[in-house]
Short mmCIF file of N, CA and C in Angstrom, two decimals:
data_model
loop_
_atom_site.label_atom_id
_atom_site.label_comp_id
_atom_site.label_asym_id
_atom_site.label_seq_id
_atom_site.Cartn_x
_atom_site.Cartn_y
_atom_site.Cartn_z
N ILE E 1 165.73 68.58 113.10
CA ILE E 1 166.77 67.83 113.35
C ILE E 1 168.13 68.50 113.05
N ASN E 2 169.18 68.53 114.07
CA ASN E 2 170.28 69.10 113.87
C ASN E 2 171.23 68.33 113.89
N ALA E 3 171.57 67.42 112.68
CA ALA E 3 172.52 66.44 112.82
C ALA E 3 173.86 66.67 112.85
N GLU E 4 174.29 67.88 112.54
CA GLU E 4 175.87 68.47 112.91
C GLU E 4 175.79 69.71 113.11
N TYR E 5 177.04 70.27 113.89
CA TYR E 5 176.56 71.99 113.87
C TYR E 5 176.58 72.48 112.82
N GLY E 6 175.68 73.45 112.40
CA GLY E 6 175.46 74.36 111.79
C GLY E 6 174.95 73.76 110.53
N GLY E 7 174.40 72.49 110.80
CA GLY E 7 173.92 71.40 110.07
C GLY E 7 172.70 71.38 109.38
N ARG E 8 171.71 70.43 109.52
CA ARG E 8 170.32 70.24 108.88
C ARG E 8 169.39 70.37 109.94
N TRP E 9 168.65 70.96 109.17
CA TRP E 9 167.22 70.84 109.96
C TRP E 9 165.84 71.06 109.03
N PHE E 10 164.97 70.92 109.68
CA PHE E 10 163.67 70.38 109.18
C PHE E 10 162.68 71.76 109.79
N ASP E 11 162.21 72.32 108.82
CA ASP E 11 160.84 73.61 109.03
C ASP E 11 159.76 73.08 108.17
N MET E 12 158.89 73.55 109.11
CA MET E 12 157.46 73.53 108.34
C MET E 12 156.65 74.50 108.53
N ARG E 13 156.13 74.83 107.31
CA ARG E 13 155.11 76.32 107.70
C ARG E 13 154.01 75.97 107.27
N CYS E 14 152.80 76.83 107.93
CA CYS E 14 151.40 76.89 107.56
C CYS E 14 151.50 77.95 106.50
N VAL E 15 150.79 77.25 104.93
CA VAL E 15 150.64 78.47 103.88
C VAL E 15 149.59 78.87 103.86
N ASN E 16 148.46 77.99 104.47
CA ASN E 16 147.13 78.44 104.14
C ASN E 16 146.32 77.95 105.16
N THR E 17 145.92 78.72 106.59
CA THR E 17 145.19 78.28 107.52
C THR E 17 143.69 78.03 106.99
N THR E 18 143.25 78.57 105.68
CA THR E 18 141.95 78.06 105.47
C THR E 18 142.01 76.60 105.07
N SER E 19 142.96 76.46 104.16
CA SER E 19 142.93 74.54 103.71
C SER E 19 143.72 74.11 104.48
N SER E 20 144.28 74.34 105.77
CA SER E 20 145.52 74.04 106.45
C SER E 20 146.57 73.16 105.59
N GLN E 21 147.08 74.10 104.43
CA GLN E 21 148.06 73.56 103.79
C GLN E 21 149.55 73.94 104.32
N TRP E 22 150.49 72.94 104.43
CA TRP E 22 151.36 73.03 105.31
C TRP E 22 152.66 72.93 104.05
N SER E 23 153.70 73.82 103.91
CA SER E 23 154.62 73.14 103.45
C SER E 23 155.94 73.06 104.25
N TYR E 24 156.99 72.07 104.05
CA TYR E 24 158.01 71.76 104.43
C TYR E 24 159.51 71.88 103.74
N TYR E 25 160.67 71.91 104.35
CA TYR E 25 162.19 71.95 103.91
C TYR E 25 162.78 71.44 104.59
N ILE E 26 163.77 70.35 104.25
CA ILE E 26 164.82 69.77 105.01
C ILE E 26 166.12 70.16 104.47
N GLU E 27 166.60 71.06 104.88
CA GLU E 27 168.07 71.45 104.75
C GLU E 27 169.11 70.26 104.35
N GLY E 28 169.36 70.13 103.21
CA GLY E 28 170.51 69.15 102.87
C GLY E 28 169.99 68.31 102.22
N CYS E 29 168.08 68.15 102.11
CA CYS E 29 167.75 66.92 101.41
C CYS E 29 166.81 67.23 100.51
N THR E 30 166.30 68.65 100.69
CA THR E 30 165.08 68.98 99.44
C THR E 30 165.42 70.49 99.16
N GLU E 31 164.95 70.67 97.94
CA GLU E 31 165.36 71.92 97.36
C GLU E 31 165.25 73.17 98.48
N CYS E 32 165.79 74.12 98.40
CA CYS E 32 166.16 74.99 99.18
C CYS E 32 165.43 76.17 98.91
N ASN E 33 164.07 75.92 99.23
CA ASN E 33 162.80 76.78 98.99
C ASN E 33 161.37 76.08 99.84
N TYR E 34 160.76 76.70 100.12
CA TYR E 34 159.34 76.73 100.78
C TYR E 34 158.46 76.69 99.85
N ASN E 35 157.26 76.18 100.07
CA ASN E 35 156.21 76.26 99.04
C ASN E 35 156.54 75.34 97.52
N VAL E 36 157.18 74.15 97.79
CA VAL E 36 157.74 73.43 96.84
C VAL E 36 157.19 71.87 97.42
N GLN E 37 157.73 71.67 98.48
CA GLN E 37 157.15 70.35 99.26
C GLN E 37 155.90 70.68 100.07
N PHE E 38 155.07 69.94 100.53
CA PHE E 38 154.00 70.06 101.02
C PHE E 38 153.68 68.77 101.91
N LEU E 39 153.27 68.99 103.19
CA LEU E 39 152.68 67.63 103.95
C LEU E 39 151.43 67.13 103.55
N ASN E 40 151.13 66.30 103.44
CA ASN E 40 149.83 65.41 103.05
C ASN E 40 148.95 65.28 103.69
N ASN E 41 147.66 65.72 103.59
CA ASN E 41 146.57 65.62 104.37
C ASN E 41 146.27 65.95 105.85
N VAL E 42 146.87 67.09 106.20
CA VAL E 42 146.90 67.96 107.59
C VAL E 42 145.53 67.99 107.79
N PRO E 43 145.27 67.65 108.86
CA PRO E 43 143.99 67.98 109.37
C PRO E 43 143.65 69.27 109.79
N PRO E 44 142.51 69.65 109.27
CA PRO E 44 141.63 71.26 109.39
C PRO E 44 141.99 71.65 110.49
N ASP E 45 141.80 70.60 111.68
CA ASP E 45 141.55 71.05 113.20
C ASP E 45 142.35 72.09 113.84
N LYS E 46 141.39 72.96 114.34
CA LYS E 46 142.43 73.98 114.77
C LYS E 46 143.30 73.86 115.75
N VAL E 47 143.24 72.72 116.74
CA VAL E 47 143.88 72.30 117.78
C VAL E 47 145.04 71.22 116.95
N LYS E 48 146.40 71.23 116.81
CA LYS E 48 147.12 70.07 116.22
C LYS E 48 148.00 69.72 117.04
N HIS E 49 148.14 68.43 117.48
CA HIS E 49 149.09 67.70 118.33
C HIS E 49 149.97 67.00 117.23
N TRP E 50 151.21 67.50 117.15
CA TRP E 50 152.11 66.73 116.25
C TRP E 50 153.32 65.86 116.83
N ILE E 51 153.38 64.87 116.19
CA ILE E 51 154.26 63.75 116.63
C ILE E 51 155.45 63.76 115.68
N ILE E 52 156.65 64.36 115.69
CA ILE E 52 158.10 64.18 114.66
C ILE E 52 159.06 63.26 115.45
N ASN E 53 159.15 62.45 114.52
CA ASN E 53 159.98 60.88 114.80
C ASN E 53 161.11 61.19 113.49
N LYS E 54 162.42 61.15 113.97
CA LYS E 54 163.50 60.87 113.12
C LYS E 54 164.21 59.62 113.56
N THR E 55 164.12 58.78 112.28
CA THR E 55 164.90 57.48 112.74
C THR E 55 166.19 57.51 111.80
N SER E 56 167.01 56.51 111.62
CA SER E 56 168.24 56.69 110.56
C SER E 56 167.99 56.66 109.29
N THR E 57 166.51 56.11 108.75
CA THR E 57 165.99 56.44 107.55
C THR E 57 165.22 57.14 107.26
N HIS E 58 164.50 57.41 108.06
CA HIS E 58 162.90 58.32 107.68
C HIS E 58 162.89 59.62 108.90
N LEU E 59 162.19 60.68 108.19
CA LEU E 59 161.73 61.52 109.00
C LEU E 59 159.97 61.36 108.78
N ASN E 60 159.42 61.07 110.06
CA ASN E 60 158.06 60.76 110.16
C ASN E 60 157.22 61.85 110.73
N ILE E 61 156.13 62.33 110.24
CA ILE E 61 155.29 63.46 110.76
C ILE E 61 153.74 63.03 110.78
N VAL E 62 153.39 63.14 112.21
CA VAL E 62 151.77 62.61 112.15
C VAL E 62 151.31 63.89 113.01
N CYS E 63 150.05 64.08 112.34
CA CYS E 63 149.51 65.30 113.06
C CYS E 63 148.02 64.72 113.14
N ASN E 64 147.23 64.73 114.77
CA ASN E 64 146.26 64.40 115.19
C ASN E 64 145.85 63.15 114.50
N LYS E 65 146.98 62.13 114.66
CA LYS E 65 146.98 60.54 114.44
C LYS E 65 146.80 60.34 113.01
N VAL E 66 147.03 61.58 111.98
CA VAL E 66 147.19 61.08 110.47
C VAL E 66 148.60 61.43 109.81
N THR E 67 149.27 60.34 109.19
CA THR E 67 150.82 60.76 108.72
C THR E 67 150.74 61.64 107.69
N VAL E 68 151.28 62.50 108.16
CA VAL E 68 151.15 63.88 106.89
C VAL E 68 152.55 64.01 106.16
N LEU E 69 153.68 62.90 106.78
CA LEU E 69 155.07 62.90 105.71
C LEU E 69 155.73 61.90 106.49
N ASN E 70 156.29 61.09 105.46
CA ASN E 70 157.05 59.93 105.70
C ASN E 70 158.19 59.84 104.54
N PHE E 71 159.19 60.64 104.93
CA PHE E 71 160.27 61.14 104.17
C PHE E 71 161.05 60.14 104.32
N ASN E 72 161.75 59.45 103.21
CA ASN E 72 162.90 58.42 103.02
C ASN E 72 164.22 58.96 103.00
N PHE E 73 165.15 59.31 103.59
CA PHE E 73 166.35 60.01 103.51
C PHE E 73 166.95 59.31 102.04
N ALA E 74 167.00 58.30 101.90
CA ALA E 74 167.67 57.66 100.93
C ALA E 74 167.06 57.74 99.48
N THR E 75 165.75 57.95 99.36
CA THR E 75 164.95 57.61 98.18
C THR E 75 164.52 58.82 97.84
N ASN E 76 164.01 59.76 98.73
CA ASN E 76 163.06 60.81 98.67
C ASN E 76 164.11 62.40 98.81
N SER E 77 165.24 62.08 98.82
CA SER E 77 166.48 63.30 99.09
C SER E 77 166.75 63.73 97.64
N ASP E 78 166.90 64.87 97.42
CA ASP E 78 167.37 65.54 96.08
C ASP E 78 168.47 65.05 95.74
N PRO E 79 168.56 64.39 94.58
CA PRO E 79 169.78 63.59 93.79
C PRO E 79 171.24 64.44 93.83
N ASP E 80 170.98 65.78 93.81
CA ASP E 80 171.86 66.63 93.25
C ASP E 80 172.72 66.82 94.85
N ILE E 81 172.23 66.38 95.99
CA ILE E 81 172.71 66.88 97.16
C ILE E 81 173.58 65.23 97.59
N THR E 82 174.61 65.40 97.52
CA THR E 82 175.18 63.67 97.58
C THR E 82 175.50 63.33 99.24
N ASN E 83 175.66 64.15 100.05
CA ASN E 83 175.67 63.35 101.41
C ASN E 83 174.68 63.81 102.00
N SER E 84 173.68 63.85 101.50
CA SER E 84 172.27 64.16 102.71
C SER E 84 171.98 63.03 103.20
N LYS E 85 171.94 62.10 102.63
CA LYS E 85 171.65 60.66 103.38
C LYS E 85 172.28 60.24 104.58
N ASP E 86 173.66 60.40 104.12
CA ASP E 86 174.58 60.41 105.00
C ASP E 86 174.59 60.99 106.40
N ILE E 87 174.11 62.09 106.36
CA ILE E 87 174.50 63.34 107.35
C ILE E 87 172.96 63.05 108.22
N LEU E 88 172.05 62.79 107.13
CA LEU E 88 170.80 62.94 108.33
C LEU E 88 170.52 61.34 108.94
N SER E 89 171.25 60.35 108.26
CA SER E 89 170.94 59.19 108.93
C SER E 89 171.68 58.74 110.59
N ARG E 90 172.64 60.12 110.70
CA ARG E 90 173.25 59.78 111.91
C ARG E 90 172.19 60.05 113.22
N GLU E 91 172.48 59.66 114.29
CA GLU E 91 171.71 60.05 115.45
C GLU E 91 171.71 61.44 115.71
N ALA E 92 170.71 61.54 116.16
CA ALA E 92 170.49 63.22 116.37
C ALA E 92 170.97 63.48 117.83
N GLU E 93 171.93 64.24 118.01
CA GLU E 93 172.37 64.54 119.37
C GLU E 93 171.53 65.58 120.15
N SER E 94 170.71 66.59 119.38
CA SER E 94 169.79 67.64 120.02
C SER E 94 168.74 67.78 119.40
N VAL E 95 167.81 68.39 119.63
CA VAL E 95 166.21 68.81 118.94
C VAL E 95 166.36 70.21 119.63
N ARG E 96 165.95 71.11 118.46
CA ARG E 96 165.59 72.55 118.98
C ARG E 96 164.06 72.43 118.55
N ILE E 97 163.33 73.21 119.14
CA ILE E 97 161.89 73.83 118.34
C ILE E 97 161.93 75.13 118.53
N TYR E 98 161.38 75.75 117.52
CA TYR E 98 161.30 77.06 117.37
C TYR E 98 159.84 77.25 116.79
N PHE E 99 159.19 78.45 117.73
CA PHE E 99 157.98 78.86 117.30
C PHE E 99 158.13 80.21 116.94
N ASP E 100 157.36 80.79 116.06
CA ASP E 100 157.03 82.18 115.74
C ASP E 100 155.96 82.86 116.27
N VAL E 101 156.19 83.22 117.34
CA VAL E 101 154.60 83.60 118.40
C VAL E 101 153.90 84.42 117.74
N LYS E 102 154.33 85.38 116.97
CA LYS E 102 153.50 86.06 116.18
C LYS E 102 152.68 85.49 114.91
N LEU E 103 153.37 84.39 114.33
CA LEU E 103 152.67 83.76 113.45
C LEU E 103 151.55 83.02 114.22
N LEU E 104 151.54 82.46 115.39
CA LEU E 104 150.77 81.32 116.32
C LEU E 104 149.65 82.61 116.55
N LEU E 105 149.70 83.94 116.79
CA LEU E 105 149.12 84.91 116.98
C LEU E 105 147.86 85.07 116.02
N ILE E 106 148.58 85.33 114.91
CA ILE E 106 147.77 85.70 113.52
C ILE E 106 146.97 84.09 113.35
N MET E 107 147.36 82.98 113.47
CA MET E 107 146.68 82.09 113.09
C MET E 107 145.56 81.67 114.06
N GLN E 108 145.41 82.40 114.97
CA GLN E 108 144.27 81.89 115.95
C GLN E 108 142.99 82.66 115.61
#
């Protein structure tokens, strides 16, 4: 998610490949730290098909047909960040996907 220049992004990381534990961070919405927020019920399947959908109210993530995140910008955002809901509810102008190839090779 890149809602404004230099602005907002979403990142998720595999914390533990054995347990398929994934953490996430939404810049401007969640605590600025990994290993604090976790995706729920990520399937342990080796091959993962991710569907990431951002609406004006939510960030939804599905992995192998299992909803692993349904983040409501209005109710789930950190209350200390006053403008996060307003910024992330805007329509996204672009989406960038970045993979760390070294990490992908390690996970195989």
